[in-house]
Amino acid sequence: MTYLNPAEVESALENLAAAYPSATELITCPNPTHEGRTTRVLRVGTRSGVDGLLLLGGVHAREWVPPDALVSLAADLLEAHGLGTGLVYGGQRYTADEVRHVVEGMAVYVFPCVNPDGRAHSQTADPLWRKNRRPHPRGGGCVGVDVNRNFDFLWDHTAKFAPDSRVATSADPCDRQVYRGPSAASEPETRNVVWLLDTRPDIRVLVDVHSAVPVILHAWGSDENQSTRPEQTFLDPRFDGLRGRPRDSAYGEYITPADLGAVSALSQRMRDAVKAVRGVDYPVEQAYGLYPTSGASDDYAYSRHFADPAKTKVHGFTIECGRTFQPSWAEAEQVIREVGSAALALALAVPAAPPG
Amino acid sequence: MTPDEPVFRVRVEAATLDDLRSAVDDLEPDLGCRAVARAEGDGFAIDVYLPGSRLATTRSATVTVLADETENGLARQAEVGRDNRFAARGEVPRGLGLKE
Ligand SMILES: [Zn+2]
């Protein structure tokens, strides 16, 4: 086997939908990419009206393993469900009952390749390419937007963050890595994810699978979490210009103890499920790492409910799988098993999470 | 279009998070997907990406070159599907989990 190219990812989803019509729905995203590619989402699940888990891959072009991992997971779930077997990833075993519980008791939305233009460029030209392929606004040489800085969460970092916070995003179209785009959700890849969340209110958890560290990240990425000052939130403009500094009391992103408990517990389930595969530890951390981040998918998913209480509360996670962007295929196979195991453990744990 | 200059994966290690942050501030590297430091030995470490011309030492941290990621990535491009293995509708993908 080798890494899937973008066309193979889409064909793989079509063929899975054709082979397992009663357990799948093939969803076509409404916004073609800048280079005209159409992306699809495979919903795995036999019933409607159940809780949904959305898995994203391929947001960052050079991170090659996640799209393959998500196609593998969808294929595993459908084949095992059809055969009535369990699933084994290294030392981690899921029973046939657990597979049935996931496929018949919830909906797993698999969106393996959010940014196919970028993946094609990374796989055929510049291997370390990260962004999408938006042409330069004035026909110059600076191409691309970082899709994971383009979501509508504290997107305008120069207004929202402290000037010395070193928030990891950029308003410069020539920034090779983290250009945030001309406006929030300007990119078709971003809008496809937003569209899914808008049209599928059953989705309660989003996992954006990236690489590499490895680590499992949960809310928030904008500032250090705090649970004692509920007025300090991304929504309040009084804190504009104060966000993002480490170890200060001027601002921390508010999270309720219940939500922090829920996301910590779900993260730990994934960590345990990864470790059981072959012993690799994916530590659990808050997404605010060395620096704050704005416009990322995980924070955006979780923030929607606060910005508009009519929307479903979606817990957002990022898995940084493996140790390098482009491991040998033999190593990639092991990372694919780790991601599959983590996603299945999370799917099994979601119904147990407090509805919030 | 191929990259002009090789990019190296580099490990930056420091005794404290503040030292690590200030070393990374100096180097202004590509921070990878997300800037996550991890506990390593008695201190902290992060893997970052730097072009060869900007490999540098810093006072507050140890910098170790791990790999030429451009060379690695160009070699890996040979491990990408060439055509479309699923072009025929009957070619159903199979996952890596054991079905048992
Ligand atoms: Zn990434």
PDB file of N, CA, C and O in Angstrom, chain A residues 2-3 5 8 11 14-15 62-63 72 75-76 79 86-88 93 122-123 125 128 130 166 177 210-211 247 287 290-291 298 320 324-329, chain B residues 1 7 9 18 21 24-25 30 32-37 49 72-73 76-77 79-81 83-86 88-89 91-100:
ATOM      1  N   THR A   2       0.269   2.324  -0.437  1.00  0.00           N
ATOM      2  CA  THR A   2       0.922   3.631  -0.387  1.00  0.00           C
ATOM      3  C   THR A   2      -0.107   4.665   0.035  1.00  0.00           C
ATOM      4  O   THR A   2      -1.298   4.362   0.142  1.00  0.00           O
ATOM      5  N   TYR A   3       0.355   5.892   0.254  1.00  0.00           N
ATOM      6  CA  TYR A   3      -0.561   6.975   0.636  1.00  0.00           C
ATOM      7  C   TYR A   3      -1.603   7.215  -0.453  1.00  0.00           C
ATOM      8  O   TYR A   3      -1.307   7.152  -1.650  1.00  0.00           O
ATOM      9  N   ASN A   5      -3.855   9.416  -2.831  1.00  0.00           N
ATOM     10  CA  ASN A   5      -3.890  10.771  -3.387  1.00  0.00           C
ATOM     11  C   ASN A   5      -5.326  11.305  -3.272  1.00  0.00           C
ATOM     12  O   ASN A   5      -6.251  10.544  -2.932  1.00  0.00           O
ATOM     13  N   GLU A   8      -8.105   9.414  -5.017  1.00  0.00           N
ATOM     14  CA  GLU A   8      -8.359   8.103  -4.412  1.00  0.00           C
ATOM     15  C   GLU A   8      -9.207   8.220  -3.149  1.00  0.00           C
ATOM     16  O   GLU A   8     -10.049   7.357  -2.870  1.00  0.00           O
ATOM     17  N   SER A  11     -12.809   8.644  -4.372  1.00  0.00           N
ATOM     18  CA  SER A  11     -13.316   7.389  -4.944  1.00  0.00           C
ATOM     19  C   SER A  11     -13.527   6.340  -3.857  1.00  0.00           C
ATOM     20  O   SER A  11     -14.482   5.551  -3.917  1.00  0.00           O
ATOM     21  N   GLU A  14     -16.832   6.982  -2.294  1.00  0.00           N
ATOM     22  CA  GLU A  14     -17.932   6.597  -3.201  1.00  0.00           C
ATOM     23  C   GLU A  14     -18.118   5.090  -3.209  1.00  0.00           C
ATOM     24  O   GLU A  14     -19.255   4.589  -3.166  1.00  0.00           O
ATOM     25  N   ASN A  15     -17.006   4.354  -3.247  1.00  0.00           N
ATOM     26  CA  ASN A  15     -17.116   2.900  -3.338  1.00  0.00           C
ATOM     27  C   ASN A  15     -17.609   2.287  -2.028  1.00  0.00           C
ATOM     28  O   ASN A  15     -18.339   1.290  -2.052  1.00  0.00           O
ATOM     29  N   ARG A  62       0.496  18.909   4.286  1.00  0.00           N
ATOM     30  CA  ARG A  62       1.701  18.091   4.434  1.00  0.00           C
ATOM     31  C   ARG A  62       1.537  16.967   5.451  1.00  0.00           C
ATOM     32  O   ARG A  62       2.420  16.126   5.592  1.00  0.00           O
ATOM     33  N   GLU A  63       0.439  16.982   6.188  1.00  0.00           N
ATOM     34  CA  GLU A  63       0.199  15.947   7.189  1.00  0.00           C
ATOM     35  C   GLU A  63      -0.524  14.803   6.476  1.00  0.00           C
ATOM     36  O   GLU A  63      -1.739  14.780   6.379  1.00  0.00           O
ATOM     37  N   SER A  72      -9.449   4.391   6.319  1.00  0.00           N
ATOM     38  CA  SER A  72      -9.277   3.059   6.916  1.00  0.00           C
ATOM     39  C   SER A  72     -10.330   2.805   7.991  1.00  0.00           C
ATOM     40  O   SER A  72     -10.941   1.726   8.046  1.00  0.00           O
ATOM     41  N   ALA A  75     -13.781   2.196   6.451  1.00  0.00           N
ATOM     42  CA  ALA A  75     -13.823   0.866   5.825  1.00  0.00           C
ATOM     43  C   ALA A  75     -13.885  -0.228   6.888  1.00  0.00           C
ATOM     44  O   ALA A  75     -14.638  -1.206   6.747  1.00  0.00           O
ATOM     45  N   ASP A  76     -13.104  -0.066   7.960  1.00  0.00           N
ATOM     46  CA  ASP A  76     -13.109  -1.059   9.046  1.00  0.00           C
ATOM     47  C   ASP A  76     -14.483  -1.179   9.685  1.00  0.00           C
ATOM     48  O   ASP A  76     -14.997  -2.280   9.909  1.00  0.00           O
ATOM     49  N   GLU A  79     -16.993  -2.833   7.216  1.00  0.00           N
ATOM     50  CA  GLU A  79     -16.756  -4.249   6.955  1.00  0.00           C
ATOM     51  C   GLU A  79     -17.045  -5.085   8.206  1.00  0.00           C
ATOM     52  O   GLU A  79     -17.710  -6.125   8.128  1.00  0.00           O
ATOM     53  N   GLY A  86     -15.723  -8.084  15.513  1.00  0.00           N
ATOM     54  CA  GLY A  86     -15.124  -6.962  16.208  1.00  0.00           C
ATOM     55  C   GLY A  86     -13.988  -6.383  15.366  1.00  0.00           C
ATOM     56  O   GLY A  86     -13.831  -6.730  14.191  1.00  0.00           O
ATOM     57  N   LEU A  87     -13.225  -5.466  15.998  1.00  0.00           N
ATOM     58  CA  LEU A  87     -12.086  -4.844  15.317  1.00  0.00           C
ATOM     59  C   LEU A  87     -10.885  -4.859  16.259  1.00  0.00           C
ATOM     60  O   LEU A  87     -11.019  -4.530  17.440  1.00  0.00           O
ATOM     61  N   VAL A  88      -9.739  -5.224  15.715  1.00  0.00           N
ATOM     62  CA  VAL A  88      -8.519  -5.277  16.526  1.00  0.00           C
ATOM     63  C   VAL A  88      -7.474  -4.357  15.921  1.00  0.00           C
ATOM     64  O   VAL A  88      -7.173  -4.437  14.721  1.00  0.00           O
ATOM     65  N   ARG A  93      -8.664  -4.227  21.398  1.00  0.00           N
ATOM     66  CA  ARG A  93      -9.736  -5.013  20.771  1.00  0.00           C
ATOM     67  C   ARG A  93     -11.089  -4.351  21.029  1.00  0.00           C
ATOM     68  O   ARG A  93     -11.397  -3.960  22.150  1.00  0.00           O
ATOM     69  N   SER A 122       1.376  19.039  -2.030  1.00  0.00           N
ATOM     70  CA  SER A 122       2.383  18.457  -1.145  1.00  0.00           C
ATOM     71  C   SER A 122       2.865  17.106  -1.667  1.00  0.00           C
ATOM     72  O   SER A 122       4.046  16.771  -1.547  1.00  0.00           O
ATOM     73  N   GLN A 123       1.952  16.332  -2.250  1.00  0.00           N
ATOM     74  CA  GLN A 123       2.324  14.979  -2.683  1.00  0.00           C
ATOM     75  C   GLN A 123       3.050  14.957  -4.035  1.00  0.00           C
ATOM     76  O   GLN A 123       3.663  13.952  -4.376  1.00  0.00           O
ATOM     77  N   ALA A 125       4.635  18.186  -5.495  1.00  0.00           N
ATOM     78  CA  ALA A 125       5.566  19.298  -5.724  1.00  0.00           C
ATOM     79  C   ALA A 125       6.337  19.614  -4.442  1.00  0.00           C
ATOM     80  O   ALA A 125       7.411  19.076  -4.218  1.00  0.00           O
ATOM     81  N   LEU A 128       6.483  20.055   1.930  1.00  0.00           N
ATOM     82  CA  LEU A 128       6.166  20.683   3.212  1.00  0.00           C
ATOM     83  C   LEU A 128       5.071  21.745   3.086  1.00  0.00           C
ATOM     84  O   LEU A 128       4.888  22.573   3.986  1.00  0.00           O
ATOM     85  N   ARG A 130       1.620  23.435   3.461  1.00  0.00           N
ATOM     86  CA  ARG A 130       0.655  23.275   4.554  1.00  0.00           C
ATOM     87  C   ARG A 130      -0.736  23.812   4.200  1.00  0.00           C
ATOM     88  O   ARG A 130      -1.753  23.254   4.596  1.00  0.00           O
ATOM     89  N   ARG A 166       1.940  36.803  20.796  1.00  0.00           N
ATOM     90  CA  ARG A 166       2.528  35.967  19.743  1.00  0.00           C
ATOM     91  C   ARG A 166       1.568  34.879  19.273  1.00  0.00           C
ATOM     92  O   ARG A 166       1.966  33.723  19.055  1.00  0.00           O
ATOM     93  N   GLN A 177       3.167  29.752   6.257  1.00  0.00           N
ATOM     94  CA  GLN A 177       2.502  28.734   7.087  1.00  0.00           C
ATOM     95  C   GLN A 177       1.101  29.135   7.554  1.00  0.00           C
ATOM     96  O   GLN A 177       0.171  28.363   7.398  1.00  0.00           O
ATOM     97  N   HIS A 210      -4.732  15.778  12.927  1.00  0.00           N
ATOM     98  CA  HIS A 210      -3.540  16.394  12.334  1.00  0.00           C
ATOM     99  C   HIS A 210      -2.326  15.536  12.691  1.00  0.00           C
ATOM    100  O   HIS A 210      -2.425  14.504  13.320  1.00  0.00           O
ATOM    101  N   SER A 211      -1.132  16.009  12.306  1.00  0.00           N
ATOM    102  CA  SER A 211       0.108  15.424  12.776  1.00  0.00           C
ATOM    103  C   SER A 211       1.153  16.547  12.761  1.00  0.00           C
ATOM    104  O   SER A 211       1.002  17.509  12.022  1.00  0.00           O
ATOM    105  N   ARG A 247       0.040  32.882  31.893  1.00  0.00           N
ATOM    106  CA  ARG A 247       0.153  33.122  33.349  1.00  0.00           C
ATOM    107  C   ARG A 247      -0.164  34.559  33.758  1.00  0.00           C
ATOM    108  O   ARG A 247       0.560  35.159  34.532  1.00  0.00           O
ATOM    109  N   ALA A 287      -5.298  22.947  24.343  1.00  0.00           N
ATOM    110  CA  ALA A 287      -4.775  23.356  23.033  1.00  0.00           C
ATOM    111  C   ALA A 287      -3.921  24.629  23.105  1.00  0.00           C
ATOM    112  O   ALA A 287      -3.122  24.879  22.214  1.00  0.00           O
ATOM    113  N   LEU A 290       2.439  26.473  23.622  1.00  0.00           N
ATOM    114  CA  LEU A 290       3.472  27.476  23.836  1.00  0.00           C
ATOM    115  C   LEU A 290       2.926  28.874  23.512  1.00  0.00           C
ATOM    116  O   LEU A 290       3.347  29.867  24.095  1.00  0.00           O
ATOM    117  N   TYR A 291       1.988  28.909  22.541  1.00  0.00           N
ATOM    118  CA  TYR A 291       1.371  30.168  22.118  1.00  0.00           C
ATOM    119  C   TYR A 291      -0.129  29.949  21.919  1.00  0.00           C
ATOM    120  O   TYR A 291      -0.563  28.832  21.683  1.00  0.00           O
ATOM    121  N   ASP A 298     -11.146  23.345  16.112  1.00  0.00           N
ATOM    122  CA  ASP A 298     -11.609  22.780  17.395  1.00  0.00           C
ATOM    123  C   ASP A 298     -12.260  23.854  18.268  1.00  0.00           C
ATOM    124  O   ASP A 298     -13.360  23.670  18.799  1.00  0.00           O
ATOM    125  N   GLU A 320      -2.968  15.160  17.317  1.00  0.00           N
ATOM    126  CA  GLU A 320      -1.719  15.285  16.555  1.00  0.00           C
ATOM    127  C   GLU A 320      -1.087  13.905  16.553  1.00  0.00           C
ATOM    128  O   GLU A 320      -0.439  13.496  17.513  1.00  0.00           O
ATOM    129  N   THR A 324       6.071  12.361  12.729  1.00  0.00           N
ATOM    130  CA  THR A 324       6.516  13.163  11.595  1.00  0.00           C
ATOM    131  C   THR A 324       5.376  13.324  10.597  1.00  0.00           C
ATOM    132  O   THR A 324       4.401  12.576  10.624  1.00  0.00           O
ATOM    133  N   PHE A 325       5.507  14.304   9.711  1.00  0.00           N
ATOM    134  CA  PHE A 325       4.449  14.575   8.732  1.00  0.00           C
ATOM    135  C   PHE A 325       4.289  13.423   7.741  1.00  0.00           C
ATOM    136  O   PHE A 325       3.173  13.086   7.344  1.00  0.00           O
ATOM    137  N   GLN A 326       5.409  12.886   7.288  1.00  0.00           N
ATOM    138  CA  GLN A 326       5.378  11.901   6.197  1.00  0.00           C
ATOM    139  C   GLN A 326       6.251  10.708   6.549  1.00  0.00           C
ATOM    140  O   GLN A 326       7.331  10.518   5.993  1.00  0.00           O
ATOM    141  N   PRO A 327       5.790   9.876   7.483  1.00  0.00           N
ATOM    142  CA  PRO A 327       6.579   8.696   7.837  1.00  0.00           C
ATOM    143  C   PRO A 327       6.580   7.689   6.687  1.00  0.00           C
ATOM    144  O   PRO A 327       5.777   7.797   5.755  1.00  0.00           O
ATOM    145  N   SER A 328       7.483   6.727   6.781  1.00  0.00           N
ATOM    146  CA  SER A 328       7.443   5.602   5.826  1.00  0.00           C
ATOM    147  C   SER A 328       6.063   4.970   5.904  1.00  0.00           C
ATOM    148  O   SER A 328       5.362   5.076   6.926  1.00  0.00           O
ATOM    149  N   TRP A 329       5.651   4.300   4.832  1.00  0.00           N
ATOM    150  CA  TRP A 329       4.298   3.724   4.858  1.00  0.00           C
ATOM    151  C   TRP A 329       4.164   2.690   5.982  1.00  0.00           C
ATOM    152  O   TRP A 329       3.105   2.588   6.616  1.00  0.00           O
TER     153      TRP A 329
ATOM    154  N   MET B   1       6.788  23.004  -9.147  1.00  0.00           N
ATOM    155  CA  MET B   1       7.550  23.899  -8.274  1.00  0.00           C
ATOM    156  C   MET B   1       8.040  23.135  -7.060  1.00  0.00           C
ATOM    157  O   MET B   1       7.258  22.566  -6.313  1.00  0.00           O
ATOM    158  N   VAL B   7      14.498  22.153   4.227  1.00  0.00           N
ATOM    159  CA  VAL B   7      13.981  22.502   5.548  1.00  0.00           C
ATOM    160  C   VAL B   7      14.263  21.333   6.486  1.00  0.00           C
ATOM    161  O   VAL B   7      14.005  20.180   6.138  1.00  0.00           O
ATOM    162  N   ARG B   9      13.968  19.415  10.277  1.00  0.00           N
ATOM    163  CA  ARG B   9      13.256  19.286  11.553  1.00  0.00           C
ATOM    164  C   ARG B   9      14.291  19.371  12.656  1.00  0.00           C
ATOM    165  O   ARG B   9      15.322  18.682  12.613  1.00  0.00           O
ATOM    166  N   ASP B  18       9.618  29.060  29.868  1.00  0.00           N
ATOM    167  CA  ASP B  18       9.955  30.439  29.482  1.00  0.00           C
ATOM    168  C   ASP B  18      11.219  30.482  28.621  1.00  0.00           C
ATOM    169  O   ASP B  18      11.279  31.224  27.632  1.00  0.00           O
ATOM    170  N   ARG B  21      10.251  29.196  25.222  1.00  0.00           N
ATOM    171  CA  ARG B  21       9.484  30.207  24.486  1.00  0.00           C
ATOM    172  C   ARG B  21      10.433  31.285  23.939  1.00  0.00           C
ATOM    173  O   ARG B  21      10.310  31.698  22.784  1.00  0.00           O
ATOM    174  N   VAL B  24      12.411  29.933  20.992  1.00  0.00           N
ATOM    175  CA  VAL B  24      11.573  29.825  19.795  1.00  0.00           C
ATOM    176  C   VAL B  24      11.280  31.221  19.237  1.00  0.00           C
ATOM    177  O   VAL B  24      11.263  31.427  18.018  1.00  0.00           O
ATOM    178  N   ASP B  25      11.076  32.182  20.127  1.00  0.00           N
ATOM    179  CA  ASP B  25      10.872  33.560  19.670  1.00  0.00           C
ATOM    180  C   ASP B  25      12.068  34.034  18.838  1.00  0.00           C
ATOM    181  O   ASP B  25      11.907  34.702  17.814  1.00  0.00           O
ATOM    182  N   ASP B  30       9.130  27.659  11.589  1.00  0.00           N
ATOM    183  CA  ASP B  30       7.843  27.043  11.315  1.00  0.00           C
ATOM    184  C   ASP B  30       7.561  26.118  12.500  1.00  0.00           C
ATOM    185  O   ASP B  30       8.348  25.223  12.799  1.00  0.00           O
ATOM    186  N   GLY B  32       5.422  23.847  12.999  1.00  0.00           N
ATOM    187  CA  GLY B  32       4.705  22.596  12.760  1.00  0.00           C
ATOM    188  C   GLY B  32       3.219  22.844  12.819  1.00  0.00           C
ATOM    189  O   GLY B  32       2.753  23.969  12.642  1.00  0.00           O
ATOM    190  N   CYS B  33       2.458  21.797  13.071  1.00  0.00           N
ATOM    191  CA  CYS B  33       1.000  21.949  13.057  1.00  0.00           C
ATOM    192  C   CYS B  33       0.547  22.888  14.164  1.00  0.00           C
ATOM    193  O   CYS B  33      -0.122  23.880  13.927  1.00  0.00           O
ATOM    194  N   ARG B  34       0.875  22.576  15.400  1.00  0.00           N
ATOM    195  CA  ARG B  34       0.556  23.399  16.564  1.00  0.00           C
ATOM    196  C   ARG B  34       1.792  23.444  17.445  1.00  0.00           C
ATOM    197  O   ARG B  34       2.533  22.472  17.528  1.00  0.00           O
ATOM    198  N   ALA B  35       2.002  24.570  18.102  1.00  0.00           N
ATOM    199  CA  ALA B  35       3.185  24.734  18.943  1.00  0.00           C
ATOM    200  C   ALA B  35       2.950  24.093  20.306  1.00  0.00           C
ATOM    201  O   ALA B  35       2.518  24.741  21.245  1.00  0.00           O
ATOM    202  N   VAL B  36       3.202  22.793  20.381  1.00  0.00           N
ATOM    203  CA  VAL B  36       3.009  22.071  21.631  1.00  0.00           C
ATOM    204  C   VAL B  36       4.372  21.635  22.159  1.00  0.00           C
ATOM    205  O   VAL B  36       5.091  20.883  21.499  1.00  0.00           O
ATOM    206  N   ALA B  37       4.707  22.127  23.342  1.00  0.00           N
ATOM    207  CA  ALA B  37       5.949  21.700  23.986  1.00  0.00           C
ATOM    208  C   ALA B  37       5.651  20.465  24.824  1.00  0.00           C
ATOM    209  O   ALA B  37       4.536  20.287  25.300  1.00  0.00           O
ATOM    210  N   TYR B  49      10.680  23.579  12.503  1.00  0.00           N
ATOM    211  CA  TYR B  49      11.201  23.410  11.142  1.00  0.00           C
ATOM    212  C   TYR B  49      11.917  24.688  10.712  1.00  0.00           C
ATOM    213  O   TYR B  49      11.351  25.781  10.829  1.00  0.00           O
ATOM    214  N   ASN B  72      13.349  14.097   2.841  1.00  0.00           N
ATOM    215  CA  ASN B  72      12.464  12.997   3.233  1.00  0.00           C
ATOM    216  C   ASN B  72      11.139  13.056   2.466  1.00  0.00           C
ATOM    217  O   ASN B  72      10.670  12.061   1.924  1.00  0.00           O
ATOM    218  N   GLY B  73      10.547  14.258   2.418  1.00  0.00           N
ATOM    219  CA  GLY B  73       9.247  14.404   1.760  1.00  0.00           C
ATOM    220  C   GLY B  73       9.319  14.130   0.266  1.00  0.00           C
ATOM    221  O   GLY B  73       8.430  13.483  -0.301  1.00  0.00           O
ATOM    222  N   ARG B  76       9.405  10.511  -0.135  1.00  0.00           N
ATOM    223  CA  ARG B  76       8.098   9.915   0.183  1.00  0.00           C
ATOM    224  C   ARG B  76       7.092  10.084  -0.951  1.00  0.00           C
ATOM    225  O   ARG B  76       6.120   9.335  -1.030  1.00  0.00           O
ATOM    226  N   GLN B  77       7.310  11.093  -1.787  1.00  0.00           N
ATOM    227  CA  GLN B  77       6.359  11.287  -2.890  1.00  0.00           C
ATOM    228  C   GLN B  77       6.269  10.051  -3.772  1.00  0.00           C
ATOM    229  O   GLN B  77       5.264   9.840  -4.443  1.00  0.00           O
ATOM    230  N   GLU B  79       5.905   7.219  -2.544  1.00  0.00           N
ATOM    231  CA  GLU B  79       5.000   6.317  -1.825  1.00  0.00           C
ATOM    232  C   GLU B  79       3.571   6.850  -1.835  1.00  0.00           C
ATOM    233  O   GLU B  79       2.804   6.653  -0.890  1.00  0.00           O
ATOM    234  N   VAL B  80       3.213   7.579  -2.888  1.00  0.00           N
ATOM    235  CA  VAL B  80       1.852   8.098  -3.045  1.00  0.00           C
ATOM    236  C   VAL B  80       1.215   7.396  -4.238  1.00  0.00           C
ATOM    237  O   VAL B  80       1.895   7.147  -5.242  1.00  0.00           O
ATOM    238  N   GLY B  81      -0.071   7.077  -4.117  1.00  0.00           N
ATOM    239  CA  GLY B  81      -0.771   6.431  -5.222  1.00  0.00           C
ATOM    240  C   GLY B  81      -0.612   7.229  -6.513  1.00  0.00           C
ATOM    241  O   GLY B  81      -0.769   8.448  -6.518  1.00  0.00           O
ATOM    242  N   ASP B  83      -2.133   6.413  -9.787  1.00  0.00           N
ATOM    243  CA  ASP B  83      -3.377   6.548 -10.556  1.00  0.00           C
ATOM    244  C   ASP B  83      -4.539   6.621  -9.562  1.00  0.00           C
ATOM    245  O   ASP B  83      -4.463   7.408  -8.651  1.00  0.00           O
ATOM    246  N   ASN B  84      -5.550   5.804  -9.751  1.00  0.00           N
ATOM    247  CA  ASN B  84      -6.641   5.766  -8.786  1.00  0.00           C
ATOM    248  C   ASN B  84      -6.997   4.309  -8.542  1.00  0.00           C
ATOM    249  O   ASN B  84      -7.632   3.669  -9.385  1.00  0.00           O
ATOM    250  N   ARG B  85      -6.571   3.806  -7.394  1.00  0.00           N
ATOM    251  CA  ARG B  85      -6.804   2.389  -7.081  1.00  0.00           C
ATOM    252  C   ARG B  85      -8.291   2.069  -6.935  1.00  0.00           C
ATOM    253  O   ARG B  85      -8.689   0.923  -6.952  1.00  0.00           O
ATOM    254  N   PHE B  86      -9.112   3.107  -6.769  1.00  0.00           N
ATOM    255  CA  PHE B  86     -10.542   2.882  -6.559  1.00  0.00           C
ATOM    256  C   PHE B  86     -11.370   3.407  -7.726  1.00  0.00           C
ATOM    257  O   PHE B  86     -12.549   3.738  -7.573  1.00  0.00           O
ATOM    258  N   ALA B  88     -12.481   1.832 -10.249  1.00  0.00           N
ATOM    259  CA  ALA B  88     -13.602   0.925 -10.526  1.00  0.00           C
ATOM    260  C   ALA B  88     -14.501   0.845  -9.294  1.00  0.00           C
ATOM    261  O   ALA B  88     -14.011   0.686  -8.171  1.00  0.00           O
ATOM    262  N   ARG B  89     -15.795   0.967  -9.511  1.00  0.00           N
ATOM    263  CA  ARG B  89     -16.740   1.015  -8.390  1.00  0.00           C
ATOM    264  C   ARG B  89     -16.652  -0.201  -7.474  1.00  0.00           C
ATOM    265  O   ARG B  89     -16.895  -0.137  -6.276  1.00  0.00           O
ATOM    266  N   GLU B  91     -14.031  -1.740  -6.486  1.00  0.00           N
ATOM    267  CA  GLU B  91     -12.812  -1.774  -5.656  1.00  0.00           C
ATOM    268  C   GLU B  91     -13.118  -1.124  -4.305  1.00  0.00           C
ATOM    269  O   GLU B  91     -13.012   0.092  -4.152  1.00  0.00           O
ATOM    270  N   VAL B  92     -13.498  -1.922  -3.346  1.00  0.00           N
ATOM    271  CA  VAL B  92     -13.911  -1.381  -2.046  1.00  0.00           C
ATOM    272  C   VAL B  92     -12.707  -1.338  -1.116  1.00  0.00           C
ATOM    273  O   VAL B  92     -12.038  -2.357  -0.926  1.00  0.00           O
ATOM    274  N   PRO B  93     -12.407  -0.164  -0.555  1.00  0.00           N
ATOM    275  CA  PRO B  93     -11.237  -0.084   0.329  1.00  0.00           C
ATOM    276  C   PRO B  93     -11.415  -0.932   1.584  1.00  0.00           C
ATOM    277  O   PRO B  93     -12.532  -1.149   2.048  1.00  0.00           O
ATOM    278  N   ARG B  94     -10.274  -1.395   2.100  1.00  0.00           N
ATOM    279  CA  ARG B  94     -10.305  -2.143   3.364  1.00  0.00           C
ATOM    280  C   ARG B  94      -9.390  -1.450   4.362  1.00  0.00           C
ATOM    281  O   ARG B  94      -8.329  -0.941   4.005  1.00  0.00           O
ATOM    282  N   GLY B  95      -9.825  -1.424   5.606  1.00  0.00           N
ATOM    283  CA  GLY B  95      -9.046  -0.785   6.655  1.00  0.00           C
ATOM    284  C   GLY B  95      -7.995  -1.714   7.222  1.00  0.00           C
ATOM    285  O   GLY B  95      -7.940  -2.897   6.882  1.00  0.00           O
ATOM    286  N   LEU B  96      -7.156  -1.146   8.099  1.00  0.00           N
ATOM    287  CA  LEU B  96      -6.031  -1.914   8.655  1.00  0.00           C
ATOM    288  C   LEU B  96      -6.387  -2.660   9.924  1.00  0.00           C
ATOM    289  O   LEU B  96      -5.565  -3.389  10.466  1.00  0.00           O
ATOM    290  N   GLY B  97      -7.586  -2.469  10.455  1.00  0.00           N
ATOM    291  CA  GLY B  97      -8.000  -3.235  11.619  1.00  0.00           C
ATOM    292  C   GLY B  97      -8.258  -4.685  11.251  1.00  0.00           C
ATOM    293  O   GLY B  97      -8.674  -4.979  10.125  1.00  0.00           O
ATOM    294  N   LEU B  98      -7.989  -5.593  12.212  1.00  0.00           N
ATOM    295  CA  LEU B  98      -8.320  -7.006  11.962  1.00  0.00           C
ATOM    296  C   LEU B  98      -9.794  -7.193  12.288  1.00  0.00           C
ATOM    297  O   LEU B  98     -10.269  -6.798  13.352  1.00  0.00           O
ATOM    298  N   LYS B  99     -10.513  -7.819  11.336  1.00  0.00           N
ATOM    299  CA  LYS B  99     -11.924  -8.065  11.553  1.00  0.00           C
ATOM    300  C   LYS B  99     -12.052  -9.439  12.197  1.00  0.00           C
ATOM    301  O   LYS B  99     -11.961 -10.457  11.504  1.00  0.00           O
ATOM    302  N   GLU B 100     -12.171  -9.482  13.504  1.00  0.00           N
ATOM    303  CA  GLU B 100     -12.269 -10.793  14.194  1.00  0.00           C
ATOM    304  C   GLU B 100     -12.960 -10.647  15.537  1.00  0.00           C
ATOM    305  O   GLU B 100     -13.158  -9.554  16.010  1.00  0.00           O
TER     306      GLU B 100
END
